[in-house]
Amino acid sequence: MPSALILIANGTEEMEFTITYDTLVRAGVKTVSAYVAEYPSTDVGGDRSPVVAKCSRGMKILPDMLFDLSSCGPDVYDLIVIPGGAQGAETMSKHPSVQEVIKRYIERNKLVAMICAGSLAAKTAGLARQPLTSHPSVKAQLDHDFDYLEDPVVVSDNLITSRGPGTAFPFALTLVELLIGSEKRAEIRAPMVFPSNTPF
């Protein structure tokens, strides 16, 4: 069974987190969420229950565990997802252990997915120049270091990026297709009942 880790922090964008999480679960992906505390922090993982993440619009989500480099690596999961939301994305992109885990997933040819301001982590992790997208509000911080595109979803080898809450569904469905295949994408998409002219 494919597995995915979705990071969450205070200020994470709710739609980008929940739509991605829900879509992956519908596809049969073992999906786990991990709370990233602001750095530096005393939250280093272990057996302690994670705190509740207060998201960008006030929704409170209880993550499955605290983020810890030793238990969140590419030896455990096939995909890591970094959602946006300005505050949450800043916390994740500036966290040294998040930067390191991204590098490890890339090196192991595992999938790394970023949406909205979450794409800033591609820069702070020092990823190679390649096609990428993000929320327009952070374009200026990325377009000098990457081949910036404005497509809803951009796939560059094992890096997948997307633009914002409105592209969360095609983003999540693309992750399903990359993990399991186009048939599974079509299978779970149909019961979601998108309008007939939906372009993804």
mmCIF file with all atom_site columns, C-alpha atoms in Angstrom:
data_model
loop_
_atom_site.group_PDB
_atom_site.id
_atom_site.type_symbol
_atom_site.label_atom_id
_atom_site.label_alt_id
_atom_site.label_comp_id
_atom_site.label_asym_id
_atom_site.label_entity_id
_atom_site.label_seq_id
_atom_site.pdbx_PDB_ins_code
_atom_site.Cartn_x
_atom_site.Cartn_y
_atom_site.Cartn_z
_atom_site.occupancy
_atom_site.B_iso_or_equiv
_atom_site.pdbx_formal_charge
_atom_site.auth_seq_id
_atom_site.auth_comp_id
_atom_site.auth_asym_id
_atom_site.auth_atom_id
_atom_site.pdbx_PDB_model_num
ATOM 1   C CA . MET A 1 1   ? 0.000   0.000  0.000   1.00 0.00 ? 1   MET A CA 1
ATOM 2   C CA . PRO A 1 2   ? 1.423   3.417  -0.922  1.00 0.00 ? 2   PRO A CA 1
ATOM 3   C CA . SER A 1 3   ? 1.948   5.806  1.967   1.00 0.00 ? 3   SER A CA 1
ATOM 4   C CA . ALA A 1 4   ? 1.950   9.574  2.321   1.00 0.00 ? 4   ALA A CA 1
ATOM 5   C CA . LEU A 1 5   ? 2.998   12.061 4.971   1.00 0.00 ? 5   LEU A CA 1
ATOM 6   C CA . ILE A 1 6   ? 1.282   15.456 5.054   1.00 0.00 ? 6   ILE A CA 1
ATOM 7   C CA . LEU A 1 7   ? 2.882   18.184 7.132   1.00 0.00 ? 7   LEU A CA 1
ATOM 8   C CA . ILE A 1 8   ? 0.785   20.691 9.063   1.00 0.00 ? 8   ILE A CA 1
ATOM 9   C CA . ALA A 1 9   ? 1.617   23.707 11.220  1.00 0.00 ? 9   ALA A CA 1
ATOM 10  C CA . ASN A 1 10  ? -0.147  26.637 12.774  1.00 0.00 ? 10  ASN A CA 1
ATOM 11  C CA . GLY A 1 11  ? -1.365  28.724 9.839   1.00 0.00 ? 11  GLY A CA 1
ATOM 12  C CA . THR A 1 12  ? -1.616  25.876 7.320   1.00 0.00 ? 12  THR A CA 1
ATOM 13  C CA . GLU A 1 13  ? -4.304  26.437 4.672   1.00 0.00 ? 13  GLU A CA 1
ATOM 14  C CA . GLU A 1 14  ? -7.208  24.149 5.560   1.00 0.00 ? 14  GLU A CA 1
ATOM 15  C CA . MET A 1 15  ? -8.402  23.311 2.064   1.00 0.00 ? 15  MET A CA 1
ATOM 16  C CA . GLU A 1 16  ? -4.947  22.385 0.823   1.00 0.00 ? 16  GLU A CA 1
ATOM 17  C CA . PHE A 1 17  ? -4.438  20.076 3.784   1.00 0.00 ? 17  PHE A CA 1
ATOM 18  C CA . THR A 1 18  ? -7.867  18.455 4.017   1.00 0.00 ? 18  THR A CA 1
ATOM 19  C CA . ILE A 1 19  ? -8.577  18.040 0.293   1.00 0.00 ? 19  ILE A CA 1
ATOM 20  C CA . THR A 1 20  ? -5.213  16.401 -0.264  1.00 0.00 ? 20  THR A CA 1
ATOM 21  C CA . TYR A 1 21  ? -5.536  14.195 2.813   1.00 0.00 ? 21  TYR A CA 1
ATOM 22  C CA . ASP A 1 22  ? -9.099  13.130 1.952   1.00 0.00 ? 22  ASP A CA 1
ATOM 23  C CA . THR A 1 23  ? -8.328  12.410 -1.699  1.00 0.00 ? 23  THR A CA 1
ATOM 24  C CA . LEU A 1 24  ? -5.319  10.262 -0.850  1.00 0.00 ? 24  LEU A CA 1
ATOM 25  C CA . VAL A 1 25  ? -7.337  8.269  1.692   1.00 0.00 ? 25  VAL A CA 1
ATOM 26  C CA . ARG A 1 26  ? -10.094 7.705  -0.875  1.00 0.00 ? 26  ARG A CA 1
ATOM 27  C CA . ALA A 1 27  ? -7.460  6.186  -3.139  1.00 0.00 ? 27  ALA A CA 1
ATOM 28  C CA . GLY A 1 28  ? -6.325  3.752  -0.455  1.00 0.00 ? 28  GLY A CA 1
ATOM 29  C CA . VAL A 1 29  ? -3.107  5.577  0.372   1.00 0.00 ? 29  VAL A CA 1
ATOM 30  C CA . LYS A 1 30  ? -1.986  5.171  3.979   1.00 0.00 ? 30  LYS A CA 1
ATOM 31  C CA . THR A 1 31  ? -1.960  8.836  4.974   1.00 0.00 ? 31  THR A CA 1
ATOM 32  C CA . VAL A 1 32  ? -0.422  10.327 8.127   1.00 0.00 ? 32  VAL A CA 1
ATOM 33  C CA . SER A 1 33  ? -0.201  13.946 9.258   1.00 0.00 ? 33  SER A CA 1
ATOM 34  C CA . ALA A 1 34  ? 2.733   15.395 11.203  1.00 0.00 ? 34  ALA A CA 1
ATOM 35  C CA . TYR A 1 35  ? 2.802   18.661 13.123  1.00 0.00 ? 35  TYR A CA 1
ATOM 36  C CA . VAL A 1 36  ? 5.760   20.954 12.466  1.00 0.00 ? 36  VAL A CA 1
ATOM 37  C CA . ALA A 1 37  ? 6.479   23.308 15.358  1.00 0.00 ? 37  ALA A CA 1
ATOM 38  C CA . GLU A 1 38  ? 8.174   26.651 14.872  1.00 0.00 ? 38  GLU A CA 1
ATOM 39  C CA . TYR A 1 39  ? 11.949  26.417 14.881  1.00 0.00 ? 39  TYR A CA 1
ATOM 40  C CA . PRO A 1 40  ? 13.704  26.401 17.292  1.00 0.00 ? 40  PRO A CA 1
ATOM 41  C CA . SER A 1 41  ? 11.338  24.343 19.413  1.00 0.00 ? 41  SER A CA 1
ATOM 42  C CA . THR A 1 42  ? 11.323  21.730 22.125  1.00 0.00 ? 42  THR A CA 1
ATOM 43  C CA . ASP A 1 43  ? 8.801   19.616 20.164  1.00 0.00 ? 43  ASP A CA 1
ATOM 44  C CA . VAL A 1 44  ? 11.091  16.899 18.828  1.00 0.00 ? 44  VAL A CA 1
ATOM 45  C CA . GLY A 1 45  ? 8.725   13.978 18.528  1.00 0.00 ? 45  GLY A CA 1
ATOM 46  C CA . GLY A 1 46  ? 8.695   10.882 20.683  1.00 0.00 ? 46  GLY A CA 1
ATOM 47  C CA . ASP A 1 47  ? 5.615   9.561  22.411  1.00 0.00 ? 47  ASP A CA 1
ATOM 48  C CA . ARG A 1 48  ? 4.024   12.898 23.290  1.00 0.00 ? 48  ARG A CA 1
ATOM 49  C CA . SER A 1 49  ? 0.708   13.715 21.670  1.00 0.00 ? 49  SER A CA 1
ATOM 50  C CA . PRO A 1 50  ? 0.932   16.560 19.160  1.00 0.00 ? 50  PRO A CA 1
ATOM 51  C CA . VAL A 1 51  ? -0.710  19.854 19.829  1.00 0.00 ? 51  VAL A CA 1
ATOM 52  C CA . VAL A 1 52  ? -3.710  20.970 17.804  1.00 0.00 ? 52  VAL A CA 1
ATOM 53  C CA . ALA A 1 53  ? -2.794  22.936 14.692  1.00 0.00 ? 53  ALA A CA 1
ATOM 54  C CA . LYS A 1 54  ? -4.778  26.149 14.303  1.00 0.00 ? 54  LYS A CA 1
ATOM 55  C CA . CYS A 1 55  ? -5.093  26.630 10.557  1.00 0.00 ? 55  CYS A CA 1
ATOM 56  C CA . SER A 1 56  ? -5.231  29.833 8.533   1.00 0.00 ? 56  SER A CA 1
ATOM 57  C CA . ARG A 1 57  ? -9.010  30.307 8.774   1.00 0.00 ? 57  ARG A CA 1
ATOM 58  C CA . GLY A 1 58  ? -9.308  29.126 12.359  1.00 0.00 ? 58  GLY A CA 1
ATOM 59  C CA . MET A 1 59  ? -10.064 25.433 11.822  1.00 0.00 ? 59  MET A CA 1
ATOM 60  C CA . LYS A 1 60  ? -8.333  23.269 14.427  1.00 0.00 ? 60  LYS A CA 1
ATOM 61  C CA . ILE A 1 61  ? -6.885  19.948 13.301  1.00 0.00 ? 61  ILE A CA 1
ATOM 62  C CA . LEU A 1 62  ? -5.304  17.294 15.512  1.00 0.00 ? 62  LEU A CA 1
ATOM 63  C CA . PRO A 1 63  ? -2.312  15.834 13.661  1.00 0.00 ? 63  PRO A CA 1
ATOM 64  C CA . ASP A 1 64  ? -1.404  12.169 13.973  1.00 0.00 ? 64  ASP A CA 1
ATOM 65  C CA . MET A 1 65  ? 2.071   12.856 15.310  1.00 0.00 ? 65  MET A CA 1
ATOM 66  C CA . LEU A 1 66  ? 4.808   15.401 15.789  1.00 0.00 ? 66  LEU A CA 1
ATOM 67  C CA . PHE A 1 67  ? 7.217   15.850 12.891  1.00 0.00 ? 67  PHE A CA 1
ATOM 68  C CA . ASP A 1 68  ? 10.531  14.165 13.563  1.00 0.00 ? 68  ASP A CA 1
ATOM 69  C CA . LEU A 1 69  ? 13.240  13.629 10.979  1.00 0.00 ? 69  LEU A CA 1
ATOM 70  C CA . SER A 1 70  ? 13.977  10.083 12.152  1.00 0.00 ? 70  SER A CA 1
ATOM 71  C CA . SER A 1 71  ? 10.389  8.859  11.698  1.00 0.00 ? 71  SER A CA 1
ATOM 72  C CA . CYS A 1 72  ? 9.261   10.892 8.671   1.00 0.00 ? 72  CYS A CA 1
ATOM 73  C CA . GLY A 1 73  ? 11.821  9.941  6.043   1.00 0.00 ? 73  GLY A CA 1
ATOM 74  C CA . PRO A 1 74  ? 11.592  8.308  2.608   1.00 0.00 ? 74  PRO A CA 1
ATOM 75  C CA . ASP A 1 75  ? 12.236  4.904  4.143   1.00 0.00 ? 75  ASP A CA 1
ATOM 76  C CA . VAL A 1 76  ? 8.779   5.181  5.743   1.00 0.00 ? 76  VAL A CA 1
ATOM 77  C CA . TYR A 1 77  ? 6.659   7.104  3.197   1.00 0.00 ? 77  TYR A CA 1
ATOM 78  C CA . ASP A 1 78  ? 6.394   7.262  -0.599  1.00 0.00 ? 78  ASP A CA 1
ATOM 79  C CA . LEU A 1 79  ? 5.216   10.887 -0.674  1.00 0.00 ? 79  LEU A CA 1
ATOM 80  C CA . ILE A 1 80  ? 5.629   13.990 1.448   1.00 0.00 ? 80  ILE A CA 1
ATOM 81  C CA . VAL A 1 81  ? 3.200   16.912 1.071   1.00 0.00 ? 81  VAL A CA 1
ATOM 82  C CA . ILE A 1 82  ? 3.890   20.497 2.129   1.00 0.00 ? 82  ILE A CA 1
ATOM 83  C CA . PRO A 1 83  ? 0.696   22.589 2.131   1.00 0.00 ? 83  PRO A CA 1
ATOM 84  C CA . GLY A 1 84  ? 0.540   26.361 1.954   1.00 0.00 ? 84  GLY A CA 1
ATOM 85  C CA . GLY A 1 85  ? -0.937  29.046 4.111   1.00 0.00 ? 85  GLY A CA 1
ATOM 86  C CA . ALA A 1 86  ? 1.500   31.898 4.701   1.00 0.00 ? 86  ALA A CA 1
ATOM 87  C CA . GLN A 1 87  ? 2.317   31.248 8.348   1.00 0.00 ? 87  GLN A CA 1
ATOM 88  C CA . GLY A 1 88  ? 2.398   27.464 8.059   1.00 0.00 ? 88  GLY A CA 1
ATOM 89  C CA . ALA A 1 89  ? 4.502   27.543 4.905   1.00 0.00 ? 89  ALA A CA 1
ATOM 90  C CA . GLU A 1 90  ? 6.984   29.882 6.545   1.00 0.00 ? 90  GLU A CA 1
ATOM 91  C CA . THR A 1 91  ? 7.303   27.563 9.543   1.00 0.00 ? 91  THR A CA 1
ATOM 92  C CA . MET A 1 92  ? 7.930   24.560 7.310   1.00 0.00 ? 92  MET A CA 1
ATOM 93  C CA . SER A 1 93  ? 10.250  26.229 4.810   1.00 0.00 ? 93  SER A CA 1
ATOM 94  C CA . LYS A 1 94  ? 12.484  27.654 7.553   1.00 0.00 ? 94  LYS A CA 1
ATOM 95  C CA . HIS A 1 95  ? 12.701  24.415 9.559   1.00 0.00 ? 95  HIS A CA 1
ATOM 96  C CA . PRO A 1 96  ? 16.112  22.729 9.040   1.00 0.00 ? 96  PRO A CA 1
ATOM 97  C CA . SER A 1 97  ? 14.696  19.228 9.515   1.00 0.00 ? 97  SER A CA 1
ATOM 98  C CA . VAL A 1 98  ? 11.979  19.858 6.920   1.00 0.00 ? 98  VAL A CA 1
ATOM 99  C CA . GLN A 1 99  ? 14.632  21.105 4.504   1.00 0.00 ? 99  GLN A CA 1
ATOM 100 C CA . GLU A 1 100 ? 16.677  17.968 5.159   1.00 0.00 ? 100 GLU A CA 1
ATOM 101 C CA . VAL A 1 101 ? 13.770  15.560 4.772   1.00 0.00 ? 101 VAL A CA 1
ATOM 102 C CA . ILE A 1 102 ? 12.843  17.141 1.418   1.00 0.00 ? 102 ILE A CA 1
ATOM 103 C CA . LYS A 1 103 ? 16.393  16.548 0.179   1.00 0.00 ? 103 LYS A CA 1
ATOM 104 C CA . ARG A 1 104 ? 16.217  12.925 1.315   1.00 0.00 ? 104 ARG A CA 1
ATOM 105 C CA . TYR A 1 105 ? 12.948  12.290 -0.544  1.00 0.00 ? 105 TYR A CA 1
ATOM 106 C CA . ILE A 1 106 ? 14.375  13.826 -3.718  1.00 0.00 ? 106 ILE A CA 1
ATOM 107 C CA . GLU A 1 107 ? 17.584  11.794 -3.433  1.00 0.00 ? 107 GLU A CA 1
ATOM 108 C CA . ARG A 1 108 ? 15.591  8.582  -2.977  1.00 0.00 ? 108 ARG A CA 1
ATOM 109 C CA . ASN A 1 109 ? 13.301  9.397  -5.930  1.00 0.00 ? 109 ASN A CA 1
ATOM 110 C CA . LYS A 1 110 ? 10.270  9.574  -3.671  1.00 0.00 ? 110 LYS A CA 1
ATOM 111 C CA . LEU A 1 111 ? 7.534   12.114 -4.404  1.00 0.00 ? 111 LEU A CA 1
ATOM 112 C CA . VAL A 1 112 ? 7.691   15.633 -2.941  1.00 0.00 ? 112 VAL A CA 1
ATOM 113 C CA . ALA A 1 113 ? 4.527   17.715 -3.306  1.00 0.00 ? 113 ALA A CA 1
ATOM 114 C CA . MET A 1 114 ? 4.130   21.415 -2.484  1.00 0.00 ? 114 MET A CA 1
ATOM 115 C CA . ILE A 1 115 ? 1.136   23.662 -2.943  1.00 0.00 ? 115 ILE A CA 1
ATOM 116 C CA . CYS A 1 116 ? 0.632   27.424 -2.645  1.00 0.00 ? 116 CYS A CA 1
ATOM 117 C CA . ALA A 1 117 ? 3.279   29.087 -0.450  1.00 0.00 ? 117 ALA A CA 1
ATOM 118 C CA . GLY A 1 118 ? 4.463   25.595 0.455   1.00 0.00 ? 118 GLY A CA 1
ATOM 119 C CA . SER A 1 119 ? 6.579   25.813 -2.701  1.00 0.00 ? 119 SER A CA 1
ATOM 120 C CA . LEU A 1 120 ? 8.949   28.130 -0.813  1.00 0.00 ? 120 LEU A CA 1
ATOM 121 C CA . ALA A 1 121 ? 10.373  24.964 0.733   1.00 0.00 ? 121 ALA A CA 1
ATOM 122 C CA . ALA A 1 122 ? 11.812  24.055 -2.671  1.00 0.00 ? 122 ALA A CA 1
ATOM 123 C CA . LYS A 1 123 ? 14.016  27.129 -2.420  1.00 0.00 ? 123 LYS A CA 1
ATOM 124 C CA . THR A 1 124 ? 15.020  26.790 1.223   1.00 0.00 ? 124 THR A CA 1
ATOM 125 C CA . ALA A 1 125 ? 15.824  23.115 0.698   1.00 0.00 ? 125 ALA A CA 1
ATOM 126 C CA . GLY A 1 126 ? 18.145  24.107 -2.138  1.00 0.00 ? 126 GLY A CA 1
ATOM 127 C CA . LEU A 1 127 ? 16.466  22.060 -4.857  1.00 0.00 ? 127 LEU A CA 1
ATOM 128 C CA . ALA A 1 128 ? 17.890  22.281 -8.358  1.00 0.00 ? 128 ALA A CA 1
ATOM 129 C CA . ARG A 1 129 ? 16.444  24.706 -10.899 1.00 0.00 ? 129 ARG A CA 1
ATOM 130 C CA . GLN A 1 130 ? 13.420  23.088 -12.543 1.00 0.00 ? 130 GLN A CA 1
ATOM 131 C CA . PRO A 1 131 ? 9.794   23.850 -13.483 1.00 0.00 ? 131 PRO A CA 1
ATOM 132 C CA . LEU A 1 132 ? 7.672   24.888 -10.506 1.00 0.00 ? 132 LEU A CA 1
ATOM 133 C CA . THR A 1 133 ? 4.584   26.881 -9.547  1.00 0.00 ? 133 THR A CA 1
ATOM 134 C CA . SER A 1 134 ? 3.140   28.434 -6.400  1.00 0.00 ? 134 SER A CA 1
ATOM 135 C CA . HIS A 1 135 ? 0.622   30.934 -5.127  1.00 0.00 ? 135 HIS A CA 1
ATOM 136 C CA . PRO A 1 136 ? 1.089   34.237 -7.004  1.00 0.00 ? 136 PRO A CA 1
ATOM 137 C CA . SER A 1 137 ? 1.937   35.999 -3.738  1.00 0.00 ? 137 SER A CA 1
ATOM 138 C CA . VAL A 1 138 ? 5.288   34.186 -3.489  1.00 0.00 ? 138 VAL A CA 1
ATOM 139 C CA . LYS A 1 139 ? 6.162   34.105 -7.192  1.00 0.00 ? 139 LYS A CA 1
ATOM 140 C CA . ALA A 1 140 ? 8.786   36.851 -6.797  1.00 0.00 ? 140 ALA A CA 1
ATOM 141 C CA . GLN A 1 141 ? 10.632  34.727 -4.234  1.00 0.00 ? 141 GLN A CA 1
ATOM 142 C CA . LEU A 1 142 ? 10.853  31.752 -6.600  1.00 0.00 ? 142 LEU A CA 1
ATOM 143 C CA . ASP A 1 143 ? 11.012  32.851 -10.224 1.00 0.00 ? 143 ASP A CA 1
ATOM 144 C CA . HIS A 1 144 ? 14.741  33.692 -10.155 1.00 0.00 ? 144 HIS A CA 1
ATOM 145 C CA . ASP A 1 145 ? 15.713  30.222 -8.903  1.00 0.00 ? 145 ASP A CA 1
ATOM 146 C CA . PHE A 1 146 ? 13.211  28.078 -10.814 1.00 0.00 ? 146 PHE A CA 1
ATOM 147 C CA . ASP A 1 147 ? 11.522  27.901 -14.205 1.00 0.00 ? 147 ASP A CA 1
ATOM 148 C CA . TYR A 1 148 ? 8.307   29.447 -12.957 1.00 0.00 ? 148 TYR A CA 1
ATOM 149 C CA . LEU A 1 149 ? 5.025   28.371 -14.570 1.00 0.00 ? 149 LEU A CA 1
ATOM 150 C CA . GLU A 1 150 ? 1.416   29.335 -13.929 1.00 0.00 ? 150 GLU A CA 1
ATOM 151 C CA . ASP A 1 151 ? -0.174  25.964 -14.685 1.00 0.00 ? 151 ASP A CA 1
ATOM 152 C CA . PRO A 1 152 ? -2.551  24.600 -12.019 1.00 0.00 ? 152 PRO A CA 1
ATOM 153 C CA . VAL A 1 153 ? -0.221  21.653 -11.357 1.00 0.00 ? 153 VAL A CA 1
ATOM 154 C CA . VAL A 1 154 ? 3.406   21.289 -12.436 1.00 0.00 ? 154 VAL A CA 1
ATOM 155 C CA . VAL A 1 155 ? 5.165   17.912 -12.401 1.00 0.00 ? 155 VAL A CA 1
ATOM 156 C CA . SER A 1 156 ? 8.964   17.954 -12.634 1.00 0.00 ? 156 SER A CA 1
ATOM 157 C CA . ASP A 1 157 ? 10.335  14.454 -12.120 1.00 0.00 ? 157 ASP A CA 1
ATOM 158 C CA . ASN A 1 158 ? 9.433   13.720 -8.492  1.00 0.00 ? 158 ASN A CA 1
ATOM 159 C CA . LEU A 1 159 ? 8.611   17.327 -7.527  1.00 0.00 ? 159 LEU A CA 1
ATOM 160 C CA . ILE A 1 160 ? 4.927   18.251 -7.862  1.00 0.00 ? 160 ILE A CA 1
ATOM 161 C CA . THR A 1 161 ? 3.783   21.824 -7.216  1.00 0.00 ? 161 THR A CA 1
ATOM 162 C CA . SER A 1 162 ? 0.457   23.612 -7.383  1.00 0.00 ? 162 SER A CA 1
ATOM 163 C CA . ARG A 1 163 ? -1.015  27.100 -6.940  1.00 0.00 ? 163 ARG A CA 1
ATOM 164 C CA . GLY A 1 164 ? -3.545  27.374 -4.120  1.00 0.00 ? 164 GLY A CA 1
ATOM 165 C CA . PRO A 1 165 ? -6.841  26.257 -2.573  1.00 0.00 ? 165 PRO A CA 1
ATOM 166 C CA . GLY A 1 166 ? -8.613  26.343 -5.945  1.00 0.00 ? 166 GLY A CA 1
ATOM 167 C CA . THR A 1 167 ? -6.121  23.871 -7.436  1.00 0.00 ? 167 THR A CA 1
ATOM 168 C CA . ALA A 1 168 ? -6.120  21.487 -4.474  1.00 0.00 ? 168 ALA A CA 1
ATOM 169 C CA . PHE A 1 169 ? -8.329  18.902 -6.210  1.00 0.00 ? 169 PHE A CA 1
ATOM 170 C CA . PRO A 1 170 ? -6.263  18.559 -9.417  1.00 0.00 ? 170 PRO A CA 1
ATOM 171 C CA . PHE A 1 171 ? -3.145  18.602 -7.221  1.00 0.00 ? 171 PHE A CA 1
ATOM 172 C CA . ALA A 1 172 ? -4.415  15.758 -5.050  1.00 0.00 ? 172 ALA A CA 1
ATOM 173 C CA . LEU A 1 173 ? -5.707  13.748 -8.010  1.00 0.00 ? 173 LEU A CA 1
ATOM 174 C CA . THR A 1 174 ? -2.318  14.109 -9.713  1.00 0.00 ? 174 THR A CA 1
ATOM 175 C CA . LEU A 1 175 ? -0.665  12.683 -6.604  1.00 0.00 ? 175 LEU A CA 1
ATOM 176 C CA . VAL A 1 176 ? -3.031  9.705  -6.719  1.00 0.00 ? 176 VAL A CA 1
ATOM 177 C CA . GLU A 1 177 ? -2.185  9.121  -10.381 1.00 0.00 ? 177 GLU A CA 1
ATOM 178 C CA . LEU A 1 178 ? 1.548   9.286  -9.725  1.00 0.00 ? 178 LEU A CA 1
ATOM 179 C CA . LEU A 1 179 ? 1.318   6.933  -6.751  1.00 0.00 ? 179 LEU A CA 1
ATOM 180 C CA . ILE A 1 180 ? -1.197  4.404  -8.070  1.00 0.00 ? 180 ILE A CA 1
ATOM 181 C CA . GLY A 1 181 ? -2.106  5.156  -11.677 1.00 0.00 ? 181 GLY A CA 1
ATOM 182 C CA . SER A 1 182 ? -4.628  6.855  -13.939 1.00 0.00 ? 182 SER A CA 1
ATOM 183 C CA . GLU A 1 183 ? -7.287  4.180  -13.419 1.00 0.00 ? 183 GLU A CA 1
ATOM 184 C CA . LYS A 1 184 ? -7.363  4.810  -9.673  1.00 0.00 ? 184 LYS A CA 1
ATOM 185 C CA . ARG A 1 185 ? -7.526  8.556  -10.313 1.00 0.00 ? 185 ARG A CA 1
ATOM 186 C CA . ALA A 1 186 ? -10.573 8.086  -12.535 1.00 0.00 ? 186 ALA A CA 1
ATOM 187 C CA . GLU A 1 187 ? -12.146 5.650  -10.087 1.00 0.00 ? 187 GLU A CA 1
ATOM 188 C CA . ILE A 1 188 ? -12.090 7.997  -7.113  1.00 0.00 ? 188 ILE A CA 1
ATOM 189 C CA . ARG A 1 189 ? -12.806 11.132 -9.153  1.00 0.00 ? 189 ARG A CA 1
ATOM 190 C CA . ALA A 1 190 ? -16.197 9.950  -10.419 1.00 0.00 ? 190 ALA A CA 1
ATOM 191 C CA . PRO A 1 191 ? -17.958 9.729  -7.008  1.00 0.00 ? 191 PRO A CA 1
ATOM 192 C CA . MET A 1 192 ? -16.712 13.228 -6.140  1.00 0.00 ? 192 MET A CA 1
ATOM 193 C CA . VAL A 1 193 ? -19.264 14.512 -8.706  1.00 0.00 ? 193 VAL A CA 1
ATOM 194 C CA . PHE A 1 194 ? -17.380 17.427 -10.206 1.00 0.00 ? 194 PHE A CA 1
ATOM 195 C CA . PRO A 1 195 ? -19.430 19.560 -12.658 1.00 0.00 ? 195 PRO A CA 1
ATOM 196 C CA . SER A 1 196 ? -19.400 18.107 -16.163 1.00 0.00 ? 196 SER A CA 1
ATOM 197 C CA . ASN A 1 197 ? -17.179 20.853 -17.573 1.00 0.00 ? 197 ASN A CA 1
ATOM 198 C CA . THR A 1 198 ? -14.495 20.538 -14.868 1.00 0.00 ? 198 THR A CA 1
ATOM 199 C CA . PRO A 1 199 ? -11.189 20.495 -16.761 1.00 0.00 ? 199 PRO A CA 1
ATOM 200 C CA . PHE A 1 200 ? -9.310  18.010 -14.553 1.00 0.00 ? 200 PHE A CA 1
#
